[in-house]
Tab-separated table of C-alpha atoms and ligand atoms in Angstrom:
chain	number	residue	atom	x	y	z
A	294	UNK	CA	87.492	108.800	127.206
A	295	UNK	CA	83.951	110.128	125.905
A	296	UNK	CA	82.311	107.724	123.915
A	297	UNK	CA	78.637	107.661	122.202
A	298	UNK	CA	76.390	104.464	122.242
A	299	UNK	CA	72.758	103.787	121.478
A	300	UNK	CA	69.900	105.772	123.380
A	301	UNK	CA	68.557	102.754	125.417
A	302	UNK	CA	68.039	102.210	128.665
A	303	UNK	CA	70.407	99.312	129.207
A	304	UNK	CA	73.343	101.740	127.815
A	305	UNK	CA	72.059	104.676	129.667
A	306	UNK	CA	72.775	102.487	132.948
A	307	UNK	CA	76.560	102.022	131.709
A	308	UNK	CA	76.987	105.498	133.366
A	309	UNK	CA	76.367	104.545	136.642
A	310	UNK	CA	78.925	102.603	138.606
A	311	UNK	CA	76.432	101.421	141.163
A	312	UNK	CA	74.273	99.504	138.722
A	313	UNK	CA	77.439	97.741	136.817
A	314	UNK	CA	78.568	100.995	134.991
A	315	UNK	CA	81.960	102.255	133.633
A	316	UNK	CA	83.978	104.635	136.072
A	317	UNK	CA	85.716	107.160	133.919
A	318	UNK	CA	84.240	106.939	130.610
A	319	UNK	CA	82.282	109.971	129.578
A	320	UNK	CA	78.983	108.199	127.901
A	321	UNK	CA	76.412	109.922	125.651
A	322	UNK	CA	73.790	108.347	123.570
A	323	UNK	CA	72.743	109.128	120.110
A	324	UNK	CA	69.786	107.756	118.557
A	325	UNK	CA	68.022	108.224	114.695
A	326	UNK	CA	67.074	111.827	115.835
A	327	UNK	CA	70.115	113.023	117.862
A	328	UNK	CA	74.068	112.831	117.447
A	329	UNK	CA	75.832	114.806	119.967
A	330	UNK	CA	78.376	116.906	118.367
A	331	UNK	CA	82.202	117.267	119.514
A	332	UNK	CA	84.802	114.869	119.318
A	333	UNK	CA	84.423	111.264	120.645
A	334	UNK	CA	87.584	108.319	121.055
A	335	UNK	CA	84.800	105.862	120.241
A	336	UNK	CA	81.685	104.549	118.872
A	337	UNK	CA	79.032	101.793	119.483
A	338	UNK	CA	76.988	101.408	116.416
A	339	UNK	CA	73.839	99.599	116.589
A	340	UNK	CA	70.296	99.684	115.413
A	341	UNK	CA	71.118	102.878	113.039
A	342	UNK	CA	70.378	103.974	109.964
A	343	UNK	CA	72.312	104.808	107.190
A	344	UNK	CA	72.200	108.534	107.997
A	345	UNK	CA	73.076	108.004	111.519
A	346	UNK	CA	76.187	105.505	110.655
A	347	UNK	CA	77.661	108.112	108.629
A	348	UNK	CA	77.273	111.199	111.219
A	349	UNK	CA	78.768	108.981	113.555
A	350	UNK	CA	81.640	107.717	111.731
A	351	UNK	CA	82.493	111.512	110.995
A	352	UNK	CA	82.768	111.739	114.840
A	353	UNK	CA	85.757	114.042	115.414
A	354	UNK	CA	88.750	112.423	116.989
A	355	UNK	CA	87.032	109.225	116.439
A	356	UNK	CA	89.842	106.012	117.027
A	357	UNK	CA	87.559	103.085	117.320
A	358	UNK	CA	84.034	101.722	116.677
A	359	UNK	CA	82.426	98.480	117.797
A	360	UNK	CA	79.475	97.139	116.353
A	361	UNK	CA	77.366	95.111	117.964
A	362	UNK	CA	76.856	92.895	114.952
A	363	UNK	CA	78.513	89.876	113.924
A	364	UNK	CA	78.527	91.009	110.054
A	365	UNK	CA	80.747	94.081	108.934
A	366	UNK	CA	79.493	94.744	105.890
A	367	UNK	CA	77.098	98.169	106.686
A	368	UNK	CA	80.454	99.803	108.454
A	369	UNK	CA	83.969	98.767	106.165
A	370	UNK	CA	84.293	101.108	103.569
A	371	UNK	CA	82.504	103.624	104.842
A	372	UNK	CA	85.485	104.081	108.173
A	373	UNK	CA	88.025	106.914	108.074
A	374	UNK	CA	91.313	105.670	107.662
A	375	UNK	CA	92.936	104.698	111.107
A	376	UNK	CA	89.981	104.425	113.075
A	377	UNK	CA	89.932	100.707	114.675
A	378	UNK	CA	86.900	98.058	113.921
A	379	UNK	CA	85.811	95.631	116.101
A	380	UNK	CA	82.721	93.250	115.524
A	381	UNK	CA	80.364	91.136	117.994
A	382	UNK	CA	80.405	88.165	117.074
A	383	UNK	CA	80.303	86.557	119.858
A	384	UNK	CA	76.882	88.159	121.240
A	385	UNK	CA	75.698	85.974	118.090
A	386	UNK	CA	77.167	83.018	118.014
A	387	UNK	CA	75.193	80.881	120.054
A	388	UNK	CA	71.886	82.357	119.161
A	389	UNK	CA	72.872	81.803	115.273
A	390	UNK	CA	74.196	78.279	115.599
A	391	UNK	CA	70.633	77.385	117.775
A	392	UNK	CA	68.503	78.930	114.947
A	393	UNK	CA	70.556	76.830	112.129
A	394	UNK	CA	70.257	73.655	114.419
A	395	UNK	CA	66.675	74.789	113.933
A	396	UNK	CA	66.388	74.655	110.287
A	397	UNK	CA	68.474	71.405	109.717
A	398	UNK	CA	66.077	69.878	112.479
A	399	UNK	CA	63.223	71.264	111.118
A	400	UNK	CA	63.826	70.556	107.824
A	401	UNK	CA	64.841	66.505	108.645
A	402	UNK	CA	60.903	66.023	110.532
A	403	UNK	CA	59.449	67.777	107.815
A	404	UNK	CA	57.883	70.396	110.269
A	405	UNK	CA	57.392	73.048	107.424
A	406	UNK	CA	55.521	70.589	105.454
A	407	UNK	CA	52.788	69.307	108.670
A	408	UNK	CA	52.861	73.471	109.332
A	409	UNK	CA	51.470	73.961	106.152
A	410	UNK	CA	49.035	71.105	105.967
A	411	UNK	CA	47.886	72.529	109.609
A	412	UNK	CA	46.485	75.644	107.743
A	413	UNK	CA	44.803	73.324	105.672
A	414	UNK	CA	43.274	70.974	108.748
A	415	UNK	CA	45.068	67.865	106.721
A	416	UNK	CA	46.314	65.247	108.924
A	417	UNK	CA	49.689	63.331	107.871
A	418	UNK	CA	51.437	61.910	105.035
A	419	UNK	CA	49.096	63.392	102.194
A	420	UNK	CA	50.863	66.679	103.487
A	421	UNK	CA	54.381	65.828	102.690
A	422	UNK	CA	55.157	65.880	99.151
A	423	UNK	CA	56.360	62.733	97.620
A	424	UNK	CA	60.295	63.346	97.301
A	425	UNK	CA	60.340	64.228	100.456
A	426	UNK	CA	61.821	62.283	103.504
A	427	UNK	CA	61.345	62.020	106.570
A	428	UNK	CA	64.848	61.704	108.419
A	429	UNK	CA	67.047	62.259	111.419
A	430	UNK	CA	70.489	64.064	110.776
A	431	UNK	CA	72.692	61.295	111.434
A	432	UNK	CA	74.886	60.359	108.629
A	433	UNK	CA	74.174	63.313	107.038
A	434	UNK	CA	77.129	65.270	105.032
A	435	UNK	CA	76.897	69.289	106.344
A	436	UNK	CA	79.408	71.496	104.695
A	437	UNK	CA	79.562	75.345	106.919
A	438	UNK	CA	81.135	77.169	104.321
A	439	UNK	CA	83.018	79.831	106.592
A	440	UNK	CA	84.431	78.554	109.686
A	441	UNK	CA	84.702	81.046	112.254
A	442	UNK	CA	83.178	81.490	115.797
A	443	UNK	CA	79.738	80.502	114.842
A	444	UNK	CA	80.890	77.485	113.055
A	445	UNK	CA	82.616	76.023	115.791
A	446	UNK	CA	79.250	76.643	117.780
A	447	UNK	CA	77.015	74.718	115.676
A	448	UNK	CA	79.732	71.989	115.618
A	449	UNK	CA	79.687	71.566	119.036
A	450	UNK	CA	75.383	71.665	119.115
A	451	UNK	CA	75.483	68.983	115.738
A	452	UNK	CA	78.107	66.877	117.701
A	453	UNK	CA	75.253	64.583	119.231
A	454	UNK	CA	73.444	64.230	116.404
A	455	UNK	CA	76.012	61.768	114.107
A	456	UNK	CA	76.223	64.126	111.321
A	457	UNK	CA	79.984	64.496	109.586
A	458	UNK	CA	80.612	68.244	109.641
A	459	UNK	CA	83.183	69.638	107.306
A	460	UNK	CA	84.183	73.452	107.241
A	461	UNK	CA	85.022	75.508	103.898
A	462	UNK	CA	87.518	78.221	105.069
A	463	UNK	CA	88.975	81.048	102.429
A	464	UNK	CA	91.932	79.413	102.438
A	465	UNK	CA	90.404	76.098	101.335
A	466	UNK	CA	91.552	75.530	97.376
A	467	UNK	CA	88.897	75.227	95.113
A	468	UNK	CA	88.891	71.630	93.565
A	469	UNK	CA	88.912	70.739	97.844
A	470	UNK	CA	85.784	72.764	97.998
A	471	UNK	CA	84.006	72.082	95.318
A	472	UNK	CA	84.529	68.089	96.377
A	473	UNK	CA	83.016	69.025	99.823
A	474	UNK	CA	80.007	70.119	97.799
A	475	UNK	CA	79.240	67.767	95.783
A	476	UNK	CA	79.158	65.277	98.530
A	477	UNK	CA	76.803	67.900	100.726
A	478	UNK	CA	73.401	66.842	102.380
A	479	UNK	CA	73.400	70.633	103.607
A	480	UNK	CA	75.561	73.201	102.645
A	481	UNK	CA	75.071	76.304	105.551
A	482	UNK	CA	76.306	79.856	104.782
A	483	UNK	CA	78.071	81.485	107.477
A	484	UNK	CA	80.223	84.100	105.410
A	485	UNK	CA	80.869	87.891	106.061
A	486	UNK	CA	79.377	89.650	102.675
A	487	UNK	CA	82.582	90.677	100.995
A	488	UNK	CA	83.516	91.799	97.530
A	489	UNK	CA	85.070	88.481	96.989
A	490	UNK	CA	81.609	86.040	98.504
A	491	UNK	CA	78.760	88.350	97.149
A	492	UNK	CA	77.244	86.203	94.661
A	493	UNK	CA	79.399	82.873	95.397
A	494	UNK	CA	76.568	80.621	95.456
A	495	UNK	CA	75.068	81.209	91.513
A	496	UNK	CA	74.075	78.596	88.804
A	497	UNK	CA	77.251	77.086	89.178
A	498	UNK	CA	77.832	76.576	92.356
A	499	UNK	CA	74.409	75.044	92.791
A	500	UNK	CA	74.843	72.556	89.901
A	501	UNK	CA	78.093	70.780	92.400
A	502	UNK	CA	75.195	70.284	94.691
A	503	UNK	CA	73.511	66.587	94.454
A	504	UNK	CA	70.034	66.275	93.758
A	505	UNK	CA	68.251	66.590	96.721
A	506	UNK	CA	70.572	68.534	98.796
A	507	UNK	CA	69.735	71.323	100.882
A	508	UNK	CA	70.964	74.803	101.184
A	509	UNK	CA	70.875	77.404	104.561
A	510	UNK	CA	72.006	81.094	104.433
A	511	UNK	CA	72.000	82.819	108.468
A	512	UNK	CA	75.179	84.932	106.465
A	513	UNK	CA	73.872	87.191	104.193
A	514	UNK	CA	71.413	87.238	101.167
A	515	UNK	CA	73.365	88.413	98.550
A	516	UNK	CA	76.003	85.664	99.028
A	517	UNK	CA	73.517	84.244	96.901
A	518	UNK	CA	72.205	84.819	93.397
A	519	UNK	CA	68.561	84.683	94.160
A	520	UNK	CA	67.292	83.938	90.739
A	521	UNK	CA	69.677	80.858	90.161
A	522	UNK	CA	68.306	79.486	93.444
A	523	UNK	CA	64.856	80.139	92.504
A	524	UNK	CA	65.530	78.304	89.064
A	525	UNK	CA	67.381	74.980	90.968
A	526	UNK	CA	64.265	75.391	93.768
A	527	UNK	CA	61.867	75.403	90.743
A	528	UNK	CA	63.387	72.577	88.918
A	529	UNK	CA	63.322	70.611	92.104
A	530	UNK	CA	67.396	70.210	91.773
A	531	UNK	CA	67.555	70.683	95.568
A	532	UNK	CA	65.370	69.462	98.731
A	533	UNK	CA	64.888	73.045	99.617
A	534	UNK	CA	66.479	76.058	101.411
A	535	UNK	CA	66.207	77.503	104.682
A	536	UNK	CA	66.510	81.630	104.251
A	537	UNK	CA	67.143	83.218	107.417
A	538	UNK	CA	68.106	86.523	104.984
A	539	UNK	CA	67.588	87.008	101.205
A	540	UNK	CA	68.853	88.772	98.034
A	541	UNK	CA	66.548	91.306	98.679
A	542	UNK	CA	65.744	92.261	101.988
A	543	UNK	CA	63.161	91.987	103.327
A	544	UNK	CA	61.685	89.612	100.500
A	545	UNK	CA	58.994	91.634	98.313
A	546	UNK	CA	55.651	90.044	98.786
A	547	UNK	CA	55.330	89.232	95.093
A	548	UNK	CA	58.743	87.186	95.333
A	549	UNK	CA	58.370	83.436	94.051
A	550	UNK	CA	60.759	82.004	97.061
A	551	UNK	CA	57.224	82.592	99.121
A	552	UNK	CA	55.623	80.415	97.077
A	553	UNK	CA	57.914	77.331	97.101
A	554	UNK	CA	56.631	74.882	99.698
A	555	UNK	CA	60.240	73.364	100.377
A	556	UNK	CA	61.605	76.632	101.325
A	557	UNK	CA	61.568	77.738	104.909
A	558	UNK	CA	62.099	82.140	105.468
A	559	UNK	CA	62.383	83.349	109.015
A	560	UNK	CA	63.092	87.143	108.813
A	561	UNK	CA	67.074	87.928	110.035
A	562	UNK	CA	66.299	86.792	113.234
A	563	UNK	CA	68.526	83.880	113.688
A	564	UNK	CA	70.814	85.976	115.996
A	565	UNK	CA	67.875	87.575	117.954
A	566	UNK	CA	67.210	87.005	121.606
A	567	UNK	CA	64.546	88.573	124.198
A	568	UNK	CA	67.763	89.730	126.334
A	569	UNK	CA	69.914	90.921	123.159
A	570	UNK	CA	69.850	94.350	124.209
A	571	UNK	CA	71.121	93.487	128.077
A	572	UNK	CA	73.678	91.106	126.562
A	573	UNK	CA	74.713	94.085	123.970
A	574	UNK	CA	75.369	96.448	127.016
A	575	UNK	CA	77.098	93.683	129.058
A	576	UNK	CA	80.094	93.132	125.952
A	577	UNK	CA	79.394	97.189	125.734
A	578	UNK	CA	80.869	97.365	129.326
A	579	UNK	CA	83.227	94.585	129.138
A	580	UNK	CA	84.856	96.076	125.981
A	581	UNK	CA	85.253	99.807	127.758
A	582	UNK	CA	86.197	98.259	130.490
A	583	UNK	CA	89.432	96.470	128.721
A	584	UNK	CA	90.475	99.710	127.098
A	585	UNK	CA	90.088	101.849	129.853
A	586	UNK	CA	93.487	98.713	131.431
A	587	UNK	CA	94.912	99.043	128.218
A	588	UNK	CA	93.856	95.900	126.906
A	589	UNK	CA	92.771	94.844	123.248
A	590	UNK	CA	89.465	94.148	123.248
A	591	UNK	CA	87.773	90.970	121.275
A	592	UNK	CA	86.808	90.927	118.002
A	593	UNK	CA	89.415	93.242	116.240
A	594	UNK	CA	88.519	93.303	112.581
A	595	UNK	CA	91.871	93.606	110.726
A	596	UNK	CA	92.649	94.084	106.795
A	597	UNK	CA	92.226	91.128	104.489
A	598	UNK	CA	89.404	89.978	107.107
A	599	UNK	CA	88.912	86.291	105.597
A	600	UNK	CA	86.127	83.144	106.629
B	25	GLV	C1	73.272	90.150	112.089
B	25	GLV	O1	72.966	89.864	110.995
B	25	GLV	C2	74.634	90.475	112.492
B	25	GLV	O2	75.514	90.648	111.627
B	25	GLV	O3	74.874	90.569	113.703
């Protein structure tokens, strides 16, 4: 089996068995510069550009790819037919679920608000603005709309905290989910971008939403149509927003979410982690390791993929 994967060290030592490597497996390693030519059973696509995804996918012979991201979006419709998908959602899970815990905690002690007022040298409650309030998340009504592997993790880290957490799914009808809504403290985006959830949170959406109720996106920015959030931010409709990724990316420095105290950015890092890269190669050699006994790996991505 020859198979091409980033050109970093961590995948470099996947070719030798005496440091945790992969007997058998012919390994070589592209990077933005350099795709080997000749035919390949697989790829692992990470950290690429554009250009680079697309040499790789027309890799001769080429019967599977796994991406090392939790999202899809950069790699389905770009795949020759037959070739196999598999995502990594699971490297992610935990680190996303920690950075939303993050935001809803952050968000509930008002930590954005003293942050600013520390630039300023102002001490307490003259920094928080007065609809604000200062909270815990207990009670509180958080709606993840899409339910999948990271869901389930920030269930688990929200289950001290006394909050009732309800999950939207695809398959949830419409007058269920738009109930769920309404009644949301928090409503968290956790949905693959799709043809069918690009743009699902617009005016409309956000008019369900009670006054005061706050939204998260660690999915993907366009799921949301910036300028209606903008508009309900503006008119103070809802508490705020925590933006771990935006409609567009990265945010252009003139954009007016920047300006909006009750809105909290962190740049698509809410699945980073200092040993990302080790874990990456880890699930690298775990996967090869499963096809090379004729077992599925995790993560297959099949047709009519759904939240
Ligand atoms: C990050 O956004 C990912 O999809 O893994």
């Amino acid at each position: 089996m020859r198979v091409l994967l980033p050109d970093l060290p961590e995948f470099r030592a996947l070719s030798q068995p005496d440091e945790g490597g992969v007997p058998g497996v012919t390994l070589d390693h592209y990077d933005r510069a350099h795709v080997p030519d000749g035919p390949a059973d697989g790829v692992v696509l990470w950290m690429t550009g554009p250009q680079t995804r697309e040499r790789l996918l027309r890799t001769p012979g080429l019967k599977w790819v796994l991406t090392l991201t939790a999202g899809i979006d950069h790699v389905q419709g770009h795949l020759p037919d037959g070739v196999a998908l598999f995502n990594a959602s699971r490297l992610h899970d935990r680190a996303v679920a920690v950075h939303a815990l993050s935001g809803l905690l952050a968000a509930a002690r008002g930590l954005h608000t003293f942050r600013d007022a520390q630039g300023r040298a102002q001490w307490a409650s003259p920094a928080l603005p007065s609809d604000s309030r200062l909270g815990t998340l207990d009670g509180l009504n958080i709606v993840l709309w899409g339910h999948g592997h990271i869901g389930r993790n920030i269930e688990e880290l929200l289950a001290p905290h006394g909050a009732h957490v309800r999950g939207i799914r695809s398959a949830t009808p419409t007058d269920e989910r738009d109930d769920l809504l309404r009644a949301a403290d928090w409503v968290i985006l956790l949905l693959p971008s799709t043809p069918d959830t690009r743009g699902v949170v617009n005016a409309d959406t956000l008019a369900l939403l009670k006054p005061g109720a706050w939204l998260m996106n660690v999915g993907r920015g366009n799921l949301i149509v910036t300028d209606d959030l903008v508009q309900a931010l503006q008119e103070h409709r809802l508490g705020g927003a925590f933006l771990d990724v935006t409609d567009p990316e990265p945010l252009p420095a003139t954009h007016p979410l920047w300006q909006l105290p009750n809105v909290i950015i962190t740049p698509h890092v809410a699945s980073t982690t200092t040993d990302l890269v080790r874990r990456g190669a880890h699930l690298t050699r775990d996967f090869l390791i499963d096809l090379q006994q004729g077992h599925e790996p995790d993560g297959r991505v099949t047709a009519g993929r759904t939240y």
